[in-house]
Amino acid sequence: MDSIGLFEQASSDLFGVWFLMGAVLVFFMQAGFAMVETGFTRAKNAGNIIMKNLMDFCIGTVVFLLIGFNLMMAEDTLFGLVGIPNLNLFTDFANFPWSSFVFNLVFCATAATIVSGAMAERTKFNAYLIYSAIISCLIYPIEAGWVWNTNGWLYQMGYVDFAGSSVIHMVGGISSIIGAKLLGPRIGKYTKGKDGKTVVHAIPGHSLTLGALGVFILWFGWYGFNGAAATQVGQLAQIFATTTIAAGFSTVTTMIFTWLKNGKPDISMTLNGSLAGLVAITAPCGNVDVIGAIIIGIVAGFLVVLVVEFIDLKLHIDDPVGAVAVHGANGIWGTLAVGLFNIYESDGITKGLFYGGGAEQLIKQCIGVLAIGAWTAITMYIVFTVIKKTNGLRVTSAEEIEGLDISEHGLASSYADFMPVTNSYGGLVGSAPSNELIEEKISVSMDEAVPVEYNVSTNPLVKPKITKVTIITRQSKFDELKSAMNAIEVTGMTVIQVVGCGLQKGSSQYYRGVPVEINLLPKIQVEIVVTKVPVERVIEAAKKALYTGNIGDGKIFIYNVEDVIKIRTGETGYDAMQGEE
């Protein structure tokens, strides 16, 4: 073989390996989806969401192997609409296209997992397994075959979706909005005001840290998602560039837009902005230049905010993670963008409208979007309706309030070593009975561990005044409060982790475009008993330490203590306050 032949063979082998490595990156995106969905929802459902994301891929593997792959990629098709299954997978193992199977499997799992976020926190686990399996074995493979099987009717027409804006993301988004609508909102998400109008309540997720980690994982995996099908180094580099540019511009656009709109840059929405840009560039990543990628990203950044708020504030459909806006709306936008910004021509494919190709490619993209959208909407509506009428889609109200971790999986808390998880109404999820709690033995007495301040009066007729000061404030302010108390020689305090609720007026804080109410938030309750240190000094020091000027600074309560009983000795009153010599 001559040098040119050797180079061509090496290049072929190289990109065969990259093809599979790209599939591995797409598989790793399952971790990203799991983190985003977990972080954007409440802690009491974290285990349930992790379990769903795990089973998406595992159940998807089973049904895609047995049914889905042949429906999608079979060489023989029925009028380009659906593949005709064969048994080559079992009868001709050595020659079966395993690279194609693995590659398409990981994409299939992505389409199914999008739905879990939109229907999180109130869906039966067994119902989720049913519709996830149906998406993986029927819904996704058939429409994906139209586009990515060379015999598919949309492929033959010249429809372009390089990596799946419509095939994967739009399908997941449409399935999400149908499922979320039929399922209904989470308890407390929408209520009726005195004027009869619907009031929308923000339900913040429990960990933006996990959400951000998930976005970074997804962004990393997206280079495989968009680039795995590249066959040349130059093409791969261009795809990496357009992917990064669109996501970057989308993220900046969302940040600035929410900043101007709400007065503060919205963190969770900006994270969604990154994903929106990635979704939008997925279809045209191999077909647009820098200008096209920039415009696609900017539009995606605006679109994700507007659609999230429209669905929540106007349609009153509860989508906890913004899946419909991120994947549905931007999947459509990215697919149509091919018809506007395509820079290449080939058999059956023309340049985009803004690059001198007229409306021909845009019309093809519109036909494909309508066909895939109609297929998904009709079939998923039937699937969800049948499940709802037979098995049931939604858990009971009691189970939802308690949390799906405990009700669906018997898991007291996904964060067992941390603060107990609280449900929407303040109840503790999975708190242990008192006889199961074992306190660590310490080498000092209670009085030494928690000293009590007292004064000594030289007049035996004057009873020393004992006062208890109770402070409820943010957990983050405890160190400042402790330092302030130490500075005035108050060293004894009791600290309790609590949750607090209250109605505050004038709040300007927003979560995903919805004003944040003071519902149930983690707080600390600090109790200090003083006699020697004047109460006024304690109050003044606490106010200086805790004041920020924002809602949620907390409150200080002052009580006169009528009597004290020392359990160990039975002493009462002043004598009970005395320490050992």
Coordinates of C-alpha atoms in Angstrom, one line a residue:
M1 CA 0.0 0.0 0.0
D2 CA 1.4 3.4 -0.9
S3 CA 1.8 6.4 1.5
I4 CA -1.5 8.0 0.4
G5 CA -3.3 4.7 0.9
L6 CA -1.7 4.3 4.4
F7 CA -2.8 7.9 5.3
E8 CA -6.3 7.3 4.2
Q9 CA -6.5 4.0 6.1
A10 CA -5.1 5.7 9.3
S11 CA -7.6 8.6 8.9
S12 CA -10.4 6.1 8.5
D13 CA -9.3 4.2 11.6
L14 CA -8.7 7.4 13.6
F15 CA -12.2 8.7 13.0
G16 CA -13.7 5.3 13.6
V17 CA -12.2 5.5 17.1
W18 CA -13.3 9.1 17.5
F19 CA -16.8 8.1 16.5
L20 CA -16.9 5.7 19.5
M21 CA -15.2 8.2 21.8
G22 CA -17.9 10.7 20.9
A23 CA -20.5 8.1 21.9
V24 CA -18.7 7.8 25.3
L25 CA -18.9 11.6 25.8
V26 CA -22.7 11.5 25.0
F27 CA -23.1 8.7 27.5
F28 CA -21.4 10.9 30.1
M29 CA -24.1 13.5 29.5
Q30 CA -26.5 11.3 31.5
A31 CA -24.5 12.4 34.5
G32 CA -25.0 16.0 33.5
F33 CA -28.8 15.6 33.1
A34 CA -29.0 13.9 36.5
M35 CA -27.1 16.8 38.2
V36 CA -29.1 19.5 36.5
E37 CA -32.5 17.9 37.3
T38 CA -31.5 17.1 40.9
G39 CA -30.1 20.6 41.5
F40 CA -33.1 22.4 40.1
T41 CA -35.6 20.4 42.2
R42 CA -36.0 19.8 45.9
A43 CA -33.8 17.6 48.1
K44 CA -36.6 15.3 49.1
N45 CA -36.7 14.0 45.5
A46 CA -33.0 13.8 44.7
G47 CA -32.8 10.0 44.9
N48 CA -35.8 9.5 42.8
I49 CA -34.4 11.7 40.0
I50 CA -31.0 9.9 40.1
M51 CA -32.8 6.6 39.8
K52 CA -34.8 7.8 36.8
N53 CA -31.7 9.0 35.0
L54 CA -30.0 5.7 35.6
M55 CA -32.9 3.6 34.4
D56 CA -33.3 5.8 31.3
F57 CA -30.2 4.4 29.9
C58 CA -30.5 0.9 31.2
I59 CA -34.1 0.3 30.1
G60 CA -33.3 2.2 26.9
T61 CA -30.5 -0.3 26.2
V62 CA -32.8 -3.3 26.5
V63 CA -35.6 -2.0 24.3
F64 CA -33.3 -0.3 21.8
L65 CA -31.4 -3.5 21.3
L66 CA -34.4 -5.7 20.9
I67 CA -36.7 -3.3 18.9
G68 CA -35.6 0.3 18.5
F69 CA -32.3 0.0 16.5
N70 CA -33.8 -2.1 13.7
L71 CA -36.8 0.3 13.4
M72 CA -34.3 3.1 13.1
M73 CA -31.4 1.9 11.0
A74 CA -32.5 -1.2 9.2
E75 CA -31.3 -1.4 5.6
D76 CA -34.8 -2.4 4.4
T77 CA -37.6 0.2 5.2
L78 CA -41.3 0.5 4.6
F79 CA -41.5 3.5 2.2
G80 CA -38.7 5.2 4.2
L81 CA -41.1 5.5 7.2
V82 CA -39.9 2.6 9.4
G83 CA -37.2 0.0 9.3
I84 CA -38.1 -3.7 8.8
P85 CA -36.6 -5.6 11.8
N86 CA -34.3 -8.6 11.2
L87 CA -32.4 -11.0 13.4
N88 CA -28.9 -10.0 12.2
L89 CA -28.1 -8.8 15.7
F90 CA -28.4 -12.4 17.0
T91 CA -27.5 -14.4 13.9
D92 CA -24.5 -12.4 12.5
F93 CA -22.7 -10.9 15.5
A94 CA -19.3 -10.5 13.8
N95 CA -20.7 -8.4 11.0
F96 CA -23.3 -6.4 12.9
P97 CA -22.7 -2.6 12.8
W98 CA -22.0 -2.3 16.5
S99 CA -20.4 1.1 16.1
S100 CA -23.7 2.4 14.7
F101 CA -25.6 0.7 17.5
V102 CA -23.6 2.1 20.4
F103 CA -23.6 5.6 18.8
N104 CA -27.4 5.7 18.3
L105 CA -28.1 4.1 21.6
V106 CA -26.6 6.9 23.6
F107 CA -28.5 9.5 21.6
C108 CA -31.7 7.5 22.2
A109 CA -31.2 7.7 26.0
T110 CA -30.8 11.4 25.8
A111 CA -34.2 11.9 24.1
A112 CA -35.8 9.9 26.9
T113 CA -34.1 11.6 29.8
I114 CA -35.2 15.1 28.8
V115 CA -38.7 14.3 29.8
S116 CA -37.9 13.4 33.4
G117 CA -37.0 16.9 34.4
A118 CA -40.2 18.5 33.2
M119 CA -42.3 15.9 35.1
A120 CA -40.1 15.7 38.2
E121 CA -41.3 15.6 41.8
R122 CA -44.8 14.2 41.2
T123 CA -44.6 11.3 38.7
K124 CA -45.0 7.6 39.7
F125 CA -41.7 5.7 39.2
N126 CA -43.4 2.8 37.4
A127 CA -45.2 5.2 35.1
Y128 CA -41.9 6.8 34.2
L129 CA -40.3 3.5 33.4
I130 CA -43.2 2.7 31.1
Y131 CA -43.1 5.8 29.0
S132 CA -39.3 6.0 29.0
A133 CA -39.3 2.5 27.5
I134 CA -41.9 3.4 24.8
I135 CA -39.9 6.5 23.8
S136 CA -36.7 4.4 23.4
C137 CA -38.2 1.5 21.5
L138 CA -40.8 3.2 19.3
I139 CA -41.2 7.0 19.4
Y140 CA -37.6 8.1 19.0
P141 CA -36.3 5.3 16.6
I142 CA -39.0 5.8 14.0
E143 CA -38.6 9.5 13.6
A144 CA -34.8 9.4 14.0
G145 CA -34.8 6.8 11.1
W146 CA -36.5 9.4 8.9
V147 CA -33.6 11.7 9.3
W148 CA -30.4 9.6 9.9
N149 CA -31.2 6.4 8.0
T150 CA -30.0 7.0 4.4
N151 CA -33.3 5.4 3.3
G152 CA -35.4 7.7 5.5
W153 CA -37.9 9.9 3.7
L154 CA -36.6 13.2 5.3
Y155 CA -33.0 12.2 4.5
Q156 CA -33.9 11.6 0.9
M157 CA -35.7 15.0 0.8
G158 CA -32.6 16.8 1.9
Y159 CA -33.6 17.6 5.5
V160 CA -30.6 18.5 7.7
D161 CA -30.3 17.9 11.4
F162 CA -26.6 17.2 11.9
A163 CA -26.7 16.1 15.5
G164 CA -30.3 16.2 16.7
S165 CA -31.9 19.6 17.5
S166 CA -35.2 18.2 16.2
V167 CA -34.6 14.4 16.3
I168 CA -33.7 14.4 20.0
H169 CA -34.2 17.8 21.7
M170 CA -37.5 18.9 20.1
V171 CA -38.9 15.4 20.6
G172 CA -37.9 15.5 24.3
G173 CA -39.4 19.0 24.6
I174 CA -42.7 18.2 23.0
S175 CA -43.0 15.1 25.1
S176 CA -42.2 17.1 28.2
I177 CA -44.9 19.8 27.7
I178 CA -47.6 17.1 26.9
G179 CA -46.6 15.0 29.9
A180 CA -46.3 18.0 32.3
K181 CA -49.8 19.3 31.2
L182 CA -51.5 15.9 31.6
L183 CA -49.7 15.4 34.9
G184 CA -50.6 18.7 36.4
P185 CA -48.4 21.1 38.5
R186 CA -46.7 20.4 41.8
I187 CA -48.7 21.1 44.9
G188 CA -48.4 24.8 45.8
K189 CA -47.0 25.9 42.4
Y190 CA -50.2 27.7 41.3
T191 CA -52.9 29.0 43.6
K192 CA -56.0 31.2 43.2
G193 CA -55.8 34.8 44.5
K194 CA -58.7 36.7 46.0
D195 CA -59.5 38.2 42.6
G196 CA -59.7 34.7 41.1
K197 CA -56.6 35.0 39.1
T198 CA -53.9 32.4 39.2
V199 CA -50.9 33.2 41.3
V200 CA -47.6 31.7 40.3
H201 CA -45.2 30.6 43.1
A202 CA -41.5 30.0 42.7
I203 CA -40.2 26.7 44.0
P204 CA -36.4 27.1 43.9
G205 CA -34.2 24.0 43.5
H206 CA -32.2 22.9 46.4
S207 CA -28.7 23.1 44.9
L208 CA -27.5 25.4 42.2
T209 CA -24.1 23.9 42.8
L210 CA -25.3 20.6 41.4
G211 CA -27.2 22.3 38.7
A212 CA -24.0 24.2 37.6
L213 CA -22.0 21.0 37.7
G214 CA -24.5 19.3 35.5
V215 CA -24.4 22.2 32.9
F216 CA -20.6 21.9 32.8
I217 CA -20.8 18.2 32.3
L218 CA -23.4 18.6 29.5
W219 CA -21.3 21.3 27.8
F220 CA -18.3 19.0 27.9
G221 CA -20.3 16.0 26.6
W222 CA -21.8 18.2 23.8
Y223 CA -18.5 18.2 21.9
G224 CA -19.0 14.5 21.4
F225 CA -22.8 15.0 20.8
N226 CA -22.2 17.5 18.0
G227 CA -18.8 16.4 16.8
A228 CA -18.9 12.6 16.8
A229 CA -20.1 12.3 13.2
A230 CA -17.3 14.5 11.9
T231 CA -15.1 12.7 9.4
Q232 CA -12.2 15.2 9.0
V233 CA -10.1 17.2 11.4
G234 CA -11.1 20.5 9.8
Q235 CA -14.8 19.7 10.1
L236 CA -14.4 18.6 13.7
A237 CA -12.6 21.8 14.6
Q238 CA -15.3 23.9 13.0
I239 CA -18.0 22.0 14.8
F240 CA -16.2 22.5 18.2
A241 CA -15.9 26.2 17.3
T242 CA -19.6 26.8 16.4
T243 CA -20.7 24.8 19.4
T244 CA -18.7 26.9 21.8
I245 CA -19.5 30.2 20.1
A246 CA -23.3 29.6 20.1
A247 CA -23.3 28.5 23.8
G248 CA -21.2 31.4 24.9
F249 CA -23.3 34.0 23.2
S250 CA -26.5 32.4 24.4
T251 CA -25.2 32.4 28.0
V252 CA -24.1 36.1 28.0
T253 CA -27.4 37.1 26.3
T254 CA -29.5 35.3 29.0
M255 CA -27.4 36.8 31.8
I256 CA -27.8 40.4 30.5
F257 CA -31.5 39.9 29.6
T258 CA -32.4 38.7 33.1
W259 CA -30.2 41.4 34.7
L260 CA -32.0 44.2 32.8
K261 CA -35.4 42.6 33.3
N262 CA -35.3 41.6 36.9
G263 CA -32.6 43.8 38.4
K264 CA -30.3 40.9 39.1
P265 CA -28.7 38.3 36.8
D266 CA -30.7 35.1 37.3
I267 CA -28.3 32.2 38.0
S268 CA -30.5 29.2 37.2
M269 CA -31.9 30.9 34.0
T270 CA -28.3 31.7 32.9
L271 CA -27.4 28.1 33.3
N272 CA -30.4 27.2 31.1
G273 CA -29.1 29.8 28.7
S274 CA -25.9 27.8 28.2
L275 CA -27.9 24.6 27.4
A276 CA -30.3 26.6 25.1
G277 CA -27.3 27.7 23.0
L278 CA -26.0 24.1 22.9
V279 CA -29.4 22.8 21.8
A280 CA -29.9 25.4 19.2
I281 CA -26.5 24.8 17.5
T282 CA -26.9 21.1 17.5
A283 CA -28.7 20.8 14.1
P284 CA -26.6 23.4 12.2
C285 CA -23.2 22.9 13.9
G286 CA -21.6 21.4 10.8
N287 CA -23.4 23.8 8.4
V288 CA -22.9 27.4 9.6
D289 CA -20.1 29.9 9.9
V290 CA -19.2 32.2 12.9
I291 CA -21.9 34.8 12.1
G292 CA -24.6 32.2 11.9
A293 CA -23.4 30.6 15.2
I294 CA -23.4 34.0 16.9
I295 CA -27.0 34.9 15.8
I296 CA -28.2 31.4 16.7
G297 CA -26.8 31.8 20.2
I298 CA -28.2 35.2 20.8
V299 CA -31.7 34.2 19.7
A300 CA -31.5 31.1 21.9
G301 CA -30.5 33.3 24.9
F302 CA -33.6 35.4 24.6
L303 CA -35.8 32.5 23.6
V304 CA -35.1 30.4 26.7
V305 CA -36.2 33.2 29.0
L306 CA -39.3 34.2 27.1
V307 CA -40.5 30.6 26.7
V308 CA -39.8 29.6 30.4
E309 CA -41.9 32.6 31.6
F310 CA -44.6 32.1 29.0
I311 CA -45.1 28.5 29.9
D312 CA -45.0 29.2 33.6
L313 CA -46.8 32.6 33.9
K314 CA -49.3 32.3 31.0
L315 CA -49.9 28.6 30.3
H316 CA -49.4 27.6 33.9
I317 CA -47.6 24.4 33.0
D318 CA -45.2 23.4 35.7
D319 CA -41.7 22.5 34.2
P320 CA -39.3 22.5 37.1
V321 CA -36.1 22.5 35.0
G322 CA -37.2 24.4 31.9
A323 CA -37.0 21.4 29.6
V324 CA -39.7 22.7 27.2
A325 CA -37.9 26.0 26.7
V326 CA -34.4 24.6 26.5
H327 CA -35.0 21.6 24.4
G328 CA -38.3 22.1 22.8
A329 CA -38.3 25.7 21.7
N330 CA -34.6 25.9 21.0
G331 CA -34.7 22.5 19.2
I332 CA -37.2 24.0 16.8
W333 CA -35.2 27.2 16.4
G334 CA -31.9 25.4 15.8
T335 CA -33.5 23.2 13.1
L336 CA -35.1 26.1 11.3
A337 CA -31.8 28.0 11.5
V338 CA -30.2 25.5 9.0
G339 CA -32.6 26.9 6.5
L340 CA -31.4 30.4 7.3
F341 CA -27.7 30.1 7.8
N342 CA -26.5 27.0 5.9
I343 CA -23.3 27.8 4.0
Y344 CA -22.9 24.5 2.1
E345 CA -24.5 22.9 -0.9
S346 CA -24.7 19.2 -1.8
D347 CA -27.1 16.7 -3.3
G348 CA -30.6 17.8 -2.3
I349 CA -29.3 20.5 0.2
T350 CA -29.1 24.2 -0.7
K351 CA -27.7 27.2 1.0
G352 CA -29.7 29.0 3.6
L353 CA -32.0 32.0 3.0
F354 CA -29.4 34.5 4.2
Y355 CA -26.7 33.0 2.1
G356 CA -28.3 33.2 -1.3
G357 CA -30.0 29.9 -1.4
G358 CA -33.6 31.2 -1.3
A359 CA -36.3 29.5 0.9
E360 CA -35.9 26.0 -0.5
Q361 CA -33.9 24.6 2.4
L362 CA -36.0 26.5 5.0
I363 CA -39.2 24.9 3.6
K364 CA -37.6 21.5 3.9
Q365 CA -36.6 22.2 7.5
C366 CA -40.2 23.4 8.2
I367 CA -41.7 20.2 6.7
G368 CA -39.3 18.1 8.9
V369 CA -40.1 20.0 12.0
L370 CA -43.9 19.7 11.4
A371 CA -43.7 16.0 10.6
I372 CA -41.5 15.1 13.6
G373 CA -43.5 17.4 15.9
A374 CA -46.8 15.9 14.8
W375 CA -45.6 12.3 15.2
T376 CA -44.3 13.0 18.7
A377 CA -47.3 15.0 19.9
I378 CA -49.8 12.5 18.7
T379 CA -48.0 9.3 19.9
M380 CA -46.9 10.8 23.2
Y381 CA -50.4 12.1 24.0
I382 CA -51.8 8.6 23.4
V383 CA -49.0 7.1 25.6
F384 CA -49.5 9.5 28.5
T385 CA -53.3 9.2 28.3
V386 CA -53.3 5.4 28.4
I387 CA -50.8 5.3 31.3
K388 CA -52.9 7.9 33.2
K389 CA -56.1 5.9 32.7
T390 CA -54.6 2.5 33.5
N391 CA -51.5 2.6 35.7
G392 CA -51.8 6.2 36.8
L393 CA -49.2 9.0 36.2
R394 CA -49.1 10.8 39.4
V395 CA -48.3 9.9 43.0
T396 CA -50.8 10.8 45.7
S397 CA -50.8 14.2 47.4
A398 CA -49.4 12.7 50.6
E399 CA -46.6 11.0 48.8
E400 CA -45.7 14.2 46.9
I401 CA -45.6 16.2 50.1
E402 CA -43.5 13.6 51.9
G403 CA -41.1 13.4 48.9
L404 CA -40.6 10.7 46.3
D405 CA -37.4 9.4 47.9
I406 CA -39.3 8.0 50.9
S407 CA -42.6 7.2 49.3
E408 CA -41.3 5.6 46.0
H409 CA -37.9 4.2 47.2
G410 CA -38.0 3.9 51.0
L411 CA -35.1 6.3 51.2
A412 CA -35.3 8.6 54.2
S413 CA -32.9 11.2 52.7
S414 CA -30.4 11.4 49.9
Y415 CA -28.3 13.6 52.3
A416 CA -28.3 11.4 55.4
D417 CA -25.4 13.0 57.1
F418 CA -26.7 16.6 56.6
M419 CA -29.7 18.6 57.8
P420 CA -32.9 16.5 57.6
V421 CA -34.8 17.1 54.4
T422 CA -38.0 19.1 54.9
N423 CA -41.1 18.8 52.8
S424 CA -43.2 21.6 51.4
Y425 CA -45.1 22.0 54.6
G426 CA -42.2 21.8 57.0
G427 CA -42.5 18.2 58.1
L428 CA -39.3 16.3 58.5
V429 CA -38.7 13.5 56.0
G430 CA -37.2 10.4 57.5
S431 CA -36.3 11.8 60.9
A432 CA -35.2 9.0 63.2
P433 CA -37.1 8.1 66.4
S434 CA -35.5 9.5 69.6
N435 CA -34.5 6.1 70.8
E436 CA -32.3 5.7 67.7
L437 CA -30.3 8.9 68.3
I438 CA -27.1 8.3 70.2
E439 CA -25.3 11.3 71.5
E440 CA -21.5 11.3 71.5
K441 CA -20.1 11.2 75.1
I442 CA -17.9 14.2 76.0
S443 CA -15.4 14.6 78.8
V444 CA -16.7 17.9 80.2
S445 CA -19.9 18.6 82.0
M446 CA -23.0 20.3 80.5
D447 CA -22.3 23.5 82.5
E448 CA -18.7 23.7 81.2
A449 CA -19.7 22.9 77.6
V450 CA -22.6 25.5 77.6
P451 CA -21.7 28.1 80.2
V452 CA -24.4 30.4 81.6
E453 CA -23.8 34.1 82.2
Y454 CA -25.1 35.3 85.6
N455 CA -24.6 38.2 87.9
V456 CA -24.0 38.2 91.7
S457 CA -25.9 40.8 93.7
T458 CA -24.6 41.9 97.1
N459 CA -28.2 42.6 98.1
P460 CA -29.8 39.3 99.1
L461 CA -33.3 40.9 98.7
V462 CA -32.8 41.7 95.0
K463 CA -33.5 38.7 92.8
P464 CA -31.2 38.7 89.7
K465 CA -33.1 39.2 86.5
I466 CA -32.7 36.3 84.0
T467 CA -33.4 37.0 80.3
K468 CA -33.5 34.7 77.3
V469 CA -32.8 36.2 73.9
T470 CA -34.0 34.1 70.9
I471 CA -32.6 35.1 67.4
I472 CA -33.9 33.6 64.2
T473 CA -31.8 34.4 61.1
R474 CA -29.9 33.1 58.1
Q475 CA -27.6 30.1 58.5
S476 CA -24.9 32.0 56.6
K477 CA -24.8 34.8 59.3
F478 CA -24.0 32.5 62.3
D479 CA -20.2 33.1 62.3
E480 CA -20.7 36.8 62.4
L481 CA -23.3 36.5 65.1
K482 CA -21.0 34.2 67.2
S483 CA -18.1 36.7 66.8
A484 CA -20.3 39.6 67.9
M485 CA -21.4 37.7 71.0
N486 CA -17.9 36.7 71.9
A487 CA -16.9 40.4 71.6
I488 CA -19.4 41.3 74.4
E489 CA -18.4 38.3 76.5
V490 CA -21.4 36.1 75.8
T491 CA -20.0 32.7 75.2
G492 CA -23.0 30.4 75.9
M493 CA -25.6 29.8 73.3
T494 CA -27.9 27.1 71.9
V495 CA -28.1 26.7 68.1
I496 CA -30.9 24.9 66.4
Q497 CA -31.4 24.4 62.7
V498 CA -35.0 25.2 61.7
V499 CA -37.1 26.2 58.7
G500 CA -39.0 29.4 58.7
C501 CA -41.9 30.8 56.7
G502 CA -43.5 34.2 56.5
L503 CA -45.2 36.6 54.1
Q504 CA -43.1 39.5 53.1
K505 CA -44.1 42.5 51.0
G506 CA -41.9 44.3 48.6
S507 CA -39.6 41.4 47.7
S508 CA -37.7 42.1 44.5
Q509 CA -36.0 38.7 44.3
Y510 CA -36.8 36.5 41.3
Y511 CA -36.3 32.8 40.5
R512 CA -36.7 32.0 36.8
G513 CA -38.8 35.1 36.3
V514 CA -41.2 34.5 39.2
P515 CA -41.1 36.6 42.4
V516 CA -39.7 34.5 45.3
E517 CA -41.9 34.3 48.3
I518 CA -40.8 33.5 51.8
N519 CA -42.2 30.0 52.1
L520 CA -40.0 27.6 53.9
L521 CA -36.3 28.4 54.1
P522 CA -33.5 27.0 56.2
K523 CA -32.7 29.2 59.3
I524 CA -30.9 29.0 62.5
Q525 CA -32.5 29.7 65.9
V526 CA -30.0 30.9 68.5
E527 CA -31.0 31.0 72.2
I528 CA -28.9 33.0 74.7
V529 CA -29.6 33.3 78.4
V530 CA -27.9 36.3 80.1
T531 CA -27.9 37.9 83.5
K532 CA -24.6 39.8 83.8
V533 CA -24.4 41.2 80.2
P534 CA -27.1 43.8 79.6
V535 CA -29.8 42.7 77.2
E536 CA -29.5 45.9 75.3
R537 CA -25.9 45.1 74.5
V538 CA -26.8 41.7 73.2
I539 CA -29.6 43.1 71.0
E540 CA -27.4 45.9 69.6
A541 CA -24.5 43.5 68.8
A542 CA -26.9 41.0 67.1
K543 CA -28.5 43.7 65.0
K544 CA -25.1 45.0 63.8
A545 CA -24.0 41.5 62.9
L546 CA -27.2 40.4 61.1
Y547 CA -28.4 43.5 59.3
T548 CA -28.2 43.5 55.5
G549 CA -31.2 45.5 54.6
N550 CA -32.7 42.6 52.7
I551 CA -35.8 40.5 53.4
G552 CA -34.9 37.6 55.6
D553 CA -32.5 39.3 58.0
G554 CA -34.5 37.7 60.8
K555 CA -36.1 38.6 64.1
I556 CA -35.0 38.9 67.8
F557 CA -37.4 37.8 70.6
I558 CA -36.8 38.7 74.3
Y559 CA -38.3 36.7 77.1
N560 CA -38.3 37.1 80.9
V561 CA -37.3 33.8 82.5
E562 CA -39.5 33.2 85.5
D563 CA -37.6 30.2 86.9
V564 CA -34.8 27.8 86.2
I565 CA -34.5 24.2 87.4
K566 CA -31.3 22.3 87.3
I567 CA -32.2 18.7 86.6
R568 CA -29.1 17.1 88.1
T569 CA -29.4 18.8 91.6
G570 CA -33.0 19.9 91.7
E571 CA -32.0 23.5 92.5
T572 CA -34.3 26.2 91.2
G573 CA -34.1 29.9 90.5
Y574 CA -30.8 31.8 91.2
D575 CA -29.2 28.7 92.7
A576 CA -29.8 26.7 89.5
M577 CA -27.8 29.2 87.5
Q578 CA -24.7 28.7 89.6
G579 CA -21.8 26.7 88.3
E580 CA -19.6 24.3 90.2
E581 CA -16.7 25.7 92.2

